[in-house]
One Martini backbone bead per residue (centre of mass of N, CA, C, O) as a GRO file, in nm:
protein
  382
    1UNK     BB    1   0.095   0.039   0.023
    2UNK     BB    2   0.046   0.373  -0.034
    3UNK     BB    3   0.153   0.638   0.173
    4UNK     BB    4   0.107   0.972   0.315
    5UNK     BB    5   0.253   1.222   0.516
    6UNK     BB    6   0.208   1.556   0.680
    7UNK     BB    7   0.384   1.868   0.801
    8UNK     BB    8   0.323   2.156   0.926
    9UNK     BB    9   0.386   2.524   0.936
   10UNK     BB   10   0.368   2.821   0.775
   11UNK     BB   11   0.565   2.919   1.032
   12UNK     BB   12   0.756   2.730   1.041
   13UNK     BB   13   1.061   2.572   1.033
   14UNK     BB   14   0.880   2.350   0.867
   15UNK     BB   15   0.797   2.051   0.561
   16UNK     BB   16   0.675   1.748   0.588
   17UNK     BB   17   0.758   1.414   0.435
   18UNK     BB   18   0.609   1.075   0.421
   19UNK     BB   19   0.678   0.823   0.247
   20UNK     BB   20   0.498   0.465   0.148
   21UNK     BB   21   0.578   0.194  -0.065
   22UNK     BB   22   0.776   0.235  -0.245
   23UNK     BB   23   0.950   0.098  -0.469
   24UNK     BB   24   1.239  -0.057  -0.563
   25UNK     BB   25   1.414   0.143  -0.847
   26UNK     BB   26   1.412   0.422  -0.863
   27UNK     BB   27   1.491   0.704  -0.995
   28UNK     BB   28   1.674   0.933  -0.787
   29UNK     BB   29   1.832   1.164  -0.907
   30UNK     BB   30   1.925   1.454  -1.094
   31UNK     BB   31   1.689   1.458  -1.304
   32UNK     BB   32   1.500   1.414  -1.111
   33UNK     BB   33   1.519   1.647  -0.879
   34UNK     BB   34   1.469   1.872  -1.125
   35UNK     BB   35   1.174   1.810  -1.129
   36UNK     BB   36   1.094   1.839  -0.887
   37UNK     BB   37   1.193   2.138  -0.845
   38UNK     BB   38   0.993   2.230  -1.060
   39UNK     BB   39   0.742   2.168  -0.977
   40UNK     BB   40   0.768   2.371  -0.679
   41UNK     BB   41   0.785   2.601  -0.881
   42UNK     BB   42   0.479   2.574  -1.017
   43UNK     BB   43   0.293   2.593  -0.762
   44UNK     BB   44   0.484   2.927  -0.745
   45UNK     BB   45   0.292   3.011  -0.978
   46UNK     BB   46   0.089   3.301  -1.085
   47UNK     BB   47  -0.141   3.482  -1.136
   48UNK     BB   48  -0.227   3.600  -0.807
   49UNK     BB   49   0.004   3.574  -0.618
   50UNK     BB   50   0.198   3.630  -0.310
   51UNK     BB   51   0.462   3.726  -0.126
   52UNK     BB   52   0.559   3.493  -0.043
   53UNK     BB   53   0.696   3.406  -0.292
   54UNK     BB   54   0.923   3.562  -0.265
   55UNK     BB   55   1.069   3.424  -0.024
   56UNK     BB   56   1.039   3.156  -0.111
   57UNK     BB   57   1.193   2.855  -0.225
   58UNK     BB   58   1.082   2.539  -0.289
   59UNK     BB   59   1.309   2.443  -0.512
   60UNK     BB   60   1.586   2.490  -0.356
   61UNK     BB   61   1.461   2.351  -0.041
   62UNK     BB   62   1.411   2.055  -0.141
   63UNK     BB   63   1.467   1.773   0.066
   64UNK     BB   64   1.628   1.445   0.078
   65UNK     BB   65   1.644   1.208   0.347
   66UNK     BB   66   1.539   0.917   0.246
   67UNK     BB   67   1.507   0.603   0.052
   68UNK     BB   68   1.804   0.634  -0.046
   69UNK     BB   69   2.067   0.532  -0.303
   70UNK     BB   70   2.240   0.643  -0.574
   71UNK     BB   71   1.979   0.687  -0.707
   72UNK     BB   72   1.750   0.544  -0.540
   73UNK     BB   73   1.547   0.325  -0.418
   74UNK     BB   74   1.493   0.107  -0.140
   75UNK     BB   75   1.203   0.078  -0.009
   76UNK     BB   76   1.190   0.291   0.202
   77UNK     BB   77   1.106   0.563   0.339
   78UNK     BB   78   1.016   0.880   0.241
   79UNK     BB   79   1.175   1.192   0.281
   80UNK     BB   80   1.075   1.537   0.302
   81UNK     BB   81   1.239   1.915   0.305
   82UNK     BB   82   1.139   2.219   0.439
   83UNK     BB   83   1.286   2.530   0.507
   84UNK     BB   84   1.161   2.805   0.614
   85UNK     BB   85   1.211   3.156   0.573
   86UNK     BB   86   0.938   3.186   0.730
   87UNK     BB   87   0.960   3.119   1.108
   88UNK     BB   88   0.758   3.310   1.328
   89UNK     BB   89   0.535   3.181   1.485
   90UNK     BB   90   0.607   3.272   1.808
   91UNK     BB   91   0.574   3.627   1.723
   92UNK     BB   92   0.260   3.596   1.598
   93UNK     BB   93   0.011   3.697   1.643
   94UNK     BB   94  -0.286   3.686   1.735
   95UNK     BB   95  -0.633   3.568   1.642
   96UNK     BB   96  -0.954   3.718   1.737
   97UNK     BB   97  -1.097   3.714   1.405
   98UNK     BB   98  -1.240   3.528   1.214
   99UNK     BB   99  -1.270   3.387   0.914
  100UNK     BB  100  -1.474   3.372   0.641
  101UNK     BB  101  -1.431   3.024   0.504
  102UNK     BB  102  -1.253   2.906   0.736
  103UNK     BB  103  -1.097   2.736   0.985
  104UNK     BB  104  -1.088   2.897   1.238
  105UNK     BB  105  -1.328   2.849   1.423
  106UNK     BB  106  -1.359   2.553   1.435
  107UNK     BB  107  -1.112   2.478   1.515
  108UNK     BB  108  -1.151   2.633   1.817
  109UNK     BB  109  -1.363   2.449   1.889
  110UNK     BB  110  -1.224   2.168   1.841
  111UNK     BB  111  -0.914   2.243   2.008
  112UNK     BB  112  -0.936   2.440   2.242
  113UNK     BB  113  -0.839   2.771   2.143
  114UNK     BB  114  -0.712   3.100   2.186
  115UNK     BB  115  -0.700   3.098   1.885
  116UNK     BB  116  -0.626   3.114   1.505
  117UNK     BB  117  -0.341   3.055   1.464
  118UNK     BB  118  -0.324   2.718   1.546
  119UNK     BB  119  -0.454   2.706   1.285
  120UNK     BB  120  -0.382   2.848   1.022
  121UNK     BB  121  -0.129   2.710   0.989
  122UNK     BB  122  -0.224   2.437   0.888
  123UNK     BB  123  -0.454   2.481   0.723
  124UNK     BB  124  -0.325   2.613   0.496
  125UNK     BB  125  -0.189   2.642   0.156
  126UNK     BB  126   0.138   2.541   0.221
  127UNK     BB  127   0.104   2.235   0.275
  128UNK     BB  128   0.090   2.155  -0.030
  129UNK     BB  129   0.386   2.132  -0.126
  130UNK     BB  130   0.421   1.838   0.004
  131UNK     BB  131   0.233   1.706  -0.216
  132UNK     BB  132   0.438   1.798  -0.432
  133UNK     BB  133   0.626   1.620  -0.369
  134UNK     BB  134   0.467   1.337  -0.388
  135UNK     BB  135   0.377   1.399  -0.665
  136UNK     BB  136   0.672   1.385  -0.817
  137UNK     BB  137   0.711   1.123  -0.773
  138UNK     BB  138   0.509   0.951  -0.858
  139UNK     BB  139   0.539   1.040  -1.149
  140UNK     BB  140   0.791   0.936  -1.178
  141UNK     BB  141   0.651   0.613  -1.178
  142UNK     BB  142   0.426   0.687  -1.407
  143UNK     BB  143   0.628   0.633  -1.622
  144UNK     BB  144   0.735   0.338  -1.602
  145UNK     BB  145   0.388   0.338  -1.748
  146UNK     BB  146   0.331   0.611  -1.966
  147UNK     BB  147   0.235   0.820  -1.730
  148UNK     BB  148   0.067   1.162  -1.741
  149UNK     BB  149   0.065   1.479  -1.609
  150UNK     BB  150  -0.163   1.749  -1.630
  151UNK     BB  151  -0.297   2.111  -1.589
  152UNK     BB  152  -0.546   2.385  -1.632
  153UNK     BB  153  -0.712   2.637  -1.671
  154UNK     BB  154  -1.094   2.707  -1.706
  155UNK     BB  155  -1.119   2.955  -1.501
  156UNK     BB  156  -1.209   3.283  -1.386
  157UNK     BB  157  -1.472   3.456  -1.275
  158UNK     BB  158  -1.629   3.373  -1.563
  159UNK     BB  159  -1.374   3.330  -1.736
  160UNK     BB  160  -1.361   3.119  -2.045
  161UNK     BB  161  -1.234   2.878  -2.176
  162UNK     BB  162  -1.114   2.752  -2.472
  163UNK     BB  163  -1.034   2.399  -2.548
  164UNK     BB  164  -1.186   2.260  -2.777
  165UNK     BB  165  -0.985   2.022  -2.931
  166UNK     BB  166  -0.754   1.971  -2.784
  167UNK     BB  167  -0.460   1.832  -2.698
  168UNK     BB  168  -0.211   1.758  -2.476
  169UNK     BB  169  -0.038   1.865  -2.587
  170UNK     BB  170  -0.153   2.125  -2.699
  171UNK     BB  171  -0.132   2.231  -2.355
  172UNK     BB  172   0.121   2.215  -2.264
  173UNK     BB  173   0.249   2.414  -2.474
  174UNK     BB  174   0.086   2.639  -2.359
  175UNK     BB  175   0.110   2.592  -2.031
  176UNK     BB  176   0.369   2.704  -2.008
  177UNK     BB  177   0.499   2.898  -1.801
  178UNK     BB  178   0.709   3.066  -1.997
  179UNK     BB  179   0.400   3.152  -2.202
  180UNK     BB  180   0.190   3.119  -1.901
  181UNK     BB  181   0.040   3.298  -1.592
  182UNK     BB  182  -0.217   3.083  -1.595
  183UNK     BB  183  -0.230   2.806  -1.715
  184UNK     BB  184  -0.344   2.903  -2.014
  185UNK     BB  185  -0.541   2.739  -2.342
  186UNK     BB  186  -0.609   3.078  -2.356
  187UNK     BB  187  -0.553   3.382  -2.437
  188UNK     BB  188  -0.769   3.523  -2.440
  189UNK     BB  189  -0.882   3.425  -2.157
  190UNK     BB  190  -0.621   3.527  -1.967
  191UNK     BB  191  -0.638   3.860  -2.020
  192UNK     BB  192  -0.904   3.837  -1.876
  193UNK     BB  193  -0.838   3.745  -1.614
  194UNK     BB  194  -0.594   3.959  -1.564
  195UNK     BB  195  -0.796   4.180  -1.506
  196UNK     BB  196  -0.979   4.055  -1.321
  197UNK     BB  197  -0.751   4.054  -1.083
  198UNK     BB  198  -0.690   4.361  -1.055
  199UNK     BB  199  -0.961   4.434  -0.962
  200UNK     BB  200  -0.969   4.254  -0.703
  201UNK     BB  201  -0.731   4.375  -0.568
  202UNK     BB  202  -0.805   4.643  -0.537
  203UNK     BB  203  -1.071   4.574  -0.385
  204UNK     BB  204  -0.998   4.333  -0.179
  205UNK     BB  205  -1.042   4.082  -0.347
  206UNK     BB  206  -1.152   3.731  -0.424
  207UNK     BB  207  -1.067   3.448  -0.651
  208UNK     BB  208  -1.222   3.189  -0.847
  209UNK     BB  209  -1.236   2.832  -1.043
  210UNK     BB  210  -1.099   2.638  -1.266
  211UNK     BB  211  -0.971   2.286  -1.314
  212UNK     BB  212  -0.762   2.079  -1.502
  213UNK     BB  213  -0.716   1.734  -1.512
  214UNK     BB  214  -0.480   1.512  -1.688
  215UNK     BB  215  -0.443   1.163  -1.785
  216UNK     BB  216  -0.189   0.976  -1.974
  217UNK     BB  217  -0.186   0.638  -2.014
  218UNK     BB  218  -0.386   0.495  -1.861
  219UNK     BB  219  -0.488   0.195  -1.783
  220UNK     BB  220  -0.714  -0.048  -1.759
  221UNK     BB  221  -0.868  -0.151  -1.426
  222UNK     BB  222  -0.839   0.077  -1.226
  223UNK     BB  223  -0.981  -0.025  -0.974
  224UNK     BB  224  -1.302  -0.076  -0.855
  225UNK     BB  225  -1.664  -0.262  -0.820
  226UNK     BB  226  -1.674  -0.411  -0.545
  227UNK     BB  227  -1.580  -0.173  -0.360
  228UNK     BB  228  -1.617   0.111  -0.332
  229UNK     BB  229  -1.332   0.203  -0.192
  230UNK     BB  230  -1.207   0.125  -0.464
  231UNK     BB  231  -1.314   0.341  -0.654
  232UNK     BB  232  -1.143   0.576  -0.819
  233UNK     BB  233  -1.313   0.802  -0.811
  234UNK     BB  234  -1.331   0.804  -0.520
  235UNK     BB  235  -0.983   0.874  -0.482
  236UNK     BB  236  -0.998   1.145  -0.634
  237UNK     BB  237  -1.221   1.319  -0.500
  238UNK     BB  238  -1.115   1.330  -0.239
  239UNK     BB  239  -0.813   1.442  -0.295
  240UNK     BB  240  -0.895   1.695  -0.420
  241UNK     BB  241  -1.123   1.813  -0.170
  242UNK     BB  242  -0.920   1.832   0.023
  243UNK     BB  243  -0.826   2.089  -0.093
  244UNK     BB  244  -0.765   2.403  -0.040
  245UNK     BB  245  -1.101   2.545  -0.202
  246UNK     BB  246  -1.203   2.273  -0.301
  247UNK     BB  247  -1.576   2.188  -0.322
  248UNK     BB  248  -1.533   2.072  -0.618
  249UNK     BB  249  -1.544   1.723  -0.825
  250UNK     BB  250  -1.510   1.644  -1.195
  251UNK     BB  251  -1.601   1.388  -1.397
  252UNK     BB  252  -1.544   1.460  -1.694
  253UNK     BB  253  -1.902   1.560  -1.766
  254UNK     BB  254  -2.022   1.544  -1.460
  255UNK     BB  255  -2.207   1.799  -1.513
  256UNK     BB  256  -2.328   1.833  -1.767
  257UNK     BB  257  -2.484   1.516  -1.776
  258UNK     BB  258  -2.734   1.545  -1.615
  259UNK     BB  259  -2.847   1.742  -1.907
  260UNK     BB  260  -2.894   1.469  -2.050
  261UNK     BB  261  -2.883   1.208  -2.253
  262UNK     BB  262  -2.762   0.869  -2.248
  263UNK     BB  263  -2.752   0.910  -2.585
  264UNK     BB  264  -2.530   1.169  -2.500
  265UNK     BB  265  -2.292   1.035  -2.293
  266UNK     BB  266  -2.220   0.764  -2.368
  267UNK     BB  267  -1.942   0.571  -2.473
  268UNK     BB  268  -1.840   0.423  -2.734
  269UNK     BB  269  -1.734   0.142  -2.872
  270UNK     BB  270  -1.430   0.023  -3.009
  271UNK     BB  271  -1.182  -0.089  -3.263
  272UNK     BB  272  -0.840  -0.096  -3.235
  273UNK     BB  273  -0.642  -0.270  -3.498
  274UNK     BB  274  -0.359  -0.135  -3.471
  275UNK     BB  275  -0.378  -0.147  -3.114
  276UNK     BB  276  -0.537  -0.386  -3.008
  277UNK     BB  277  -0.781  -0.191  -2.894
  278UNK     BB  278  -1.046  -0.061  -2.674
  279UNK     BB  279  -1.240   0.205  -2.749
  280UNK     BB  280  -1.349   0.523  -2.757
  281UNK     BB  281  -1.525   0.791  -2.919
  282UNK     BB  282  -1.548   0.925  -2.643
  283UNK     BB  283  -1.511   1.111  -2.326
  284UNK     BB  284  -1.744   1.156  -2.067
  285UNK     BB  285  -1.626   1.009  -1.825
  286UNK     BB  286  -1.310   1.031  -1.803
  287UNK     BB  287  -1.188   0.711  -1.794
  288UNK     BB  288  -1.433   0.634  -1.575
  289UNK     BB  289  -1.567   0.336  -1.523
  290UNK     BB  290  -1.687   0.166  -1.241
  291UNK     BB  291  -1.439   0.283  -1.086
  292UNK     BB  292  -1.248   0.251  -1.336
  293UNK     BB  293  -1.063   0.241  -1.576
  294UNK     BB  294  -1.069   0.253  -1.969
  295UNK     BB  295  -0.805   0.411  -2.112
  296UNK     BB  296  -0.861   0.699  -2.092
  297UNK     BB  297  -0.845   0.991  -2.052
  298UNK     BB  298  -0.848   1.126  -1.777
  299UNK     BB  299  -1.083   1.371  -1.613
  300UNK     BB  300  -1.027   1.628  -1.370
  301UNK     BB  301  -1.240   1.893  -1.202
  302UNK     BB  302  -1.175   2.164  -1.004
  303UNK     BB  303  -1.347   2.359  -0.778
  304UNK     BB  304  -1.275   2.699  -0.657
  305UNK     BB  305  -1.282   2.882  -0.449
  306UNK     BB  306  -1.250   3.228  -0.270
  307UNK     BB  307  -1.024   3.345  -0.095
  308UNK     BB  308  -1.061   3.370   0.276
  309UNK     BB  309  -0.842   3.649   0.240
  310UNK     BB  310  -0.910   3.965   0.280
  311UNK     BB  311  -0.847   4.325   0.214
  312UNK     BB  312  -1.169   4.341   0.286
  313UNK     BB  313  -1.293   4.246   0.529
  314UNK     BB  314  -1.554   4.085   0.690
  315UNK     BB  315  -1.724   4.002   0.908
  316UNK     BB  316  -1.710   3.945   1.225
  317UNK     BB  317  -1.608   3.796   1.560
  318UNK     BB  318  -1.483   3.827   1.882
  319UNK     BB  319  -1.370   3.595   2.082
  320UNK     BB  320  -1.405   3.752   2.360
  321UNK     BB  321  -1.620   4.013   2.327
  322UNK     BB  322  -1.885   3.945   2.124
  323UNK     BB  323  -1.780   4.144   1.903
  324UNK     BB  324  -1.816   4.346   1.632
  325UNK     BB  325  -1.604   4.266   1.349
  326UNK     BB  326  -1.283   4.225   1.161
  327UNK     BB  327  -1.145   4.050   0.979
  328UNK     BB  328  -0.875   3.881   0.945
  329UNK     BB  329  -0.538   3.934   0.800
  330UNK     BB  330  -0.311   3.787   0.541
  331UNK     BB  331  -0.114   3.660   0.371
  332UNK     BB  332  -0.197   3.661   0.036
  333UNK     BB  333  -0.406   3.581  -0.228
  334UNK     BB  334  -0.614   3.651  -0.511
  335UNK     BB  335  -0.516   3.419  -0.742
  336UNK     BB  336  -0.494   3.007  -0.705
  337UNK     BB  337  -0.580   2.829  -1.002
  338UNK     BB  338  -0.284   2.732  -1.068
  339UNK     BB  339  -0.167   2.603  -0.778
  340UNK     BB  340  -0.450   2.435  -0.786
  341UNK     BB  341  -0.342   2.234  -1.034
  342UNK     BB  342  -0.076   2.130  -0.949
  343UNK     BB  343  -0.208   1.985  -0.664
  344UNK     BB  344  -0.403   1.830  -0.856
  345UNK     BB  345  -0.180   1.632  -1.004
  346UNK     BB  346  -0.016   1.534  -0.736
  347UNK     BB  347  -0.310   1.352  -0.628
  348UNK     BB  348  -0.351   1.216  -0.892
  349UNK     BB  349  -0.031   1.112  -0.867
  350UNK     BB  350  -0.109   0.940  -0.613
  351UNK     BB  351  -0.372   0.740  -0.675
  352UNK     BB  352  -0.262   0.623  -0.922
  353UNK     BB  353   0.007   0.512  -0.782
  354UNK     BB  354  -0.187   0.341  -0.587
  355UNK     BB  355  -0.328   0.167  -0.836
  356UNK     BB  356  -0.087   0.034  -0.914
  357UNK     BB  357  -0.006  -0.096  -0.637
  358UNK     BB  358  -0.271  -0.277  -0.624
  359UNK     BB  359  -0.233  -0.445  -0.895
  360UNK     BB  360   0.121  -0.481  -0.913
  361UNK     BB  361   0.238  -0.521  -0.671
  362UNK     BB  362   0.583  -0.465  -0.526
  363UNK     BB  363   0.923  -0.450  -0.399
  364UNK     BB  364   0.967  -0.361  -0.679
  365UNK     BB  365   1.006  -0.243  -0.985
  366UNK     BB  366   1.081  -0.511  -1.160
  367UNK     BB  367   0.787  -0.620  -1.060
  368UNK     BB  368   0.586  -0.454  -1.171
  369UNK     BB  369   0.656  -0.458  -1.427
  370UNK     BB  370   0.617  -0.727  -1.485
  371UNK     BB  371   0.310  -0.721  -1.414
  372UNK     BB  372   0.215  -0.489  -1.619
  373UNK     BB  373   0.296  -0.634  -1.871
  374UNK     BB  374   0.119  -0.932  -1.832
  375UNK     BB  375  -0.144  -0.784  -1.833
  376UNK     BB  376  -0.110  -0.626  -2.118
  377UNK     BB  377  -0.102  -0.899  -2.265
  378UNK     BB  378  -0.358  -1.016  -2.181
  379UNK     BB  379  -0.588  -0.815  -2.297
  380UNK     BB  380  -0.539  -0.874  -2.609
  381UNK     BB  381  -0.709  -1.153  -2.557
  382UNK     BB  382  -1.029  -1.019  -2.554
   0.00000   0.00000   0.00000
């Protein structure tokens, strides 16, 4: 079983993940160590982020502290650790006045604490750096399996990407952060995106919008119908809902399908002579029917709420004096539906790769690949 945890505050010394389950033989060196680097560089991109980002370099101190050897994994748990350079927790001010949409007053209620400072460190989503740390391992695994994966933003604040018809590379290509201030694969509708942000900046407010996550090269069968806890779409649901200001969670076009015909819907199924493989002739699923992968790519839309910290704060009360007041401001982004794709990203890039080894696993790469080889000859003769 795959499986992480992570720890820190946003203004700690630092934070730690703690990778189990990778098998031996992956190779982490400094090819991988430099795509680690940029992974976590690229979580820092983005149109409408905040100054905190002027100050870590979150790719520059990354650091692989235990699980290889010699540029391999080993087998043993892989831990990883950033220190951060803004690590005040214990000189910043108490926070006496819930912000509205935040995890501080259930908090402070749920951990009987004397204010928010001491949810608001953990709630952040400056944790998410972790979890991008962890997601780009699993990318490196879901490699060795011909399994890619990227995100781009498809609206914001009302403001819709035009997409339809673009392909993986073609996506990609668009949304290089060298390229594109907002990883959209929509130049023209970037502009007026970021025109939005401008404004919202001025006003003290703060937006949201959605992003896809796409993942290409995935086999089918991944996943299972046995058993709820088993099915892959809720284990990509979870993961994505999981992420701080992530609200909803769409699989292929299931927010639009409600509105349609059963035979507008599903996609028909079709044989591809030269691949010898089962095709859809659409993707509407998503690539998962029946809670399993079904061979197409992956499509799953994170929707993100408006960042819970205004510089124009909200009415709150004072949690001690239960006089009306204006809630906390804290160092925030304007609009971080860039860096919130690329988060998503990260947990479905560790979804999939927990569910290769749930289907194929085995304690070194040499084993796994040996059983995912021999499934895909497999299925060659269905």
């Amino acid at each position: 079983m795959l499986r992480y945890i992570t720890a820190g505050e946003s203004h700690g010394k630092g934070l730690v993940a703690i990778m189990d389950g990778m098998p031996s033989g992956l190779r982490l060196d400094g090819e991988a160590d430099t795509f680690i680097r940029n992974e976590m560089r690229k979580r820092m991109h983005g149109y409408g982020r905040g100054g905190r980002m002027k100050i870590e370099d979150d790719g520059s101190r990354i650091e692989i502290l235990s699980g290889t050897r010699r540029g391999l994994t080993i087998g043993s748990p892989i831990s990883m650790i950033i220190l951060n350079q803004d690590h005040k927790i214990e000189e910043l001010a108490d926070v006496l006045t819930p912000r509205p949409g935040h995890a501080d007053m259930a908090g402070i209620q749920k951990y009987s604490l004397k204010d928010a400072r001491s949810v608001l460190e953990r709630a952040s989503a400056r944790e998410t750096a972790m979890r991008v740390a962890v997601g780009a391992v699993s990318k490196l695994f879901l490699r060795e399996f011909g399994i890619e994966i990227l995100s781009h933003v498809t609206s914001i604040g009302g403001v819709m990407a035009v997409t339809e018809g673009l392909g993986f590379g073609d996506i990609r290509e668009r949304t290089d952060p060298a390229v594109s201030v907002l990883r959209c694969a929509d130049v023209s509708a970037e502009k007026k995106m970021c025109a939005l942000i401008d404004a919202c900046k001025e006003a003290g407010d703060t937006l949201g919008g959605t992003f896809d996550v796409l993942a290409t090269g995935v086999p089918p069968g991944l996943g299972s119908y046995a058993e709820w806890d088993r099915r892959l779409d809720g284990a990509i649901a979870r993961a994505m809902i999981a992420i701080p200001a992530v609200k909803a969670v769409s699989i292929g076009k299931g927010v639009e399908n409600v509105l349609r015909k059963g035979s507008e819907v599903h996609d028909p199924i079709s044989y591809d002579n030269s691949s010898g493989k089962f095709v859809r002739m659409t993707n509407n699923a998503g690539g998962i029917e029946g809670g399993m992968s079904n061979g197409e790519m992956v499509v799953v839309t994170g929707f993100m709420k408006p960042i819970a910290t205004l510089s124009s704060p909200l009415d709150t009360m004072d949690i001690y004096s239960k006089k009306k007041a204006k809630a906390s401001t804290e160092r925030s982004d304007v609009c971080a539906v860039s860096a919130c794709g690329v988060v998503g990203e990260a947990v479905i890039a560790f979804e999939l790769a927990a569910a290769i080894m749930d289907k194929f696993g085995g304690d070194s790469m040499e084993e796994v690949l040996r059983n995912y080889k021999a499934y895909i000859e497999g299925i060659k003769n269905i």
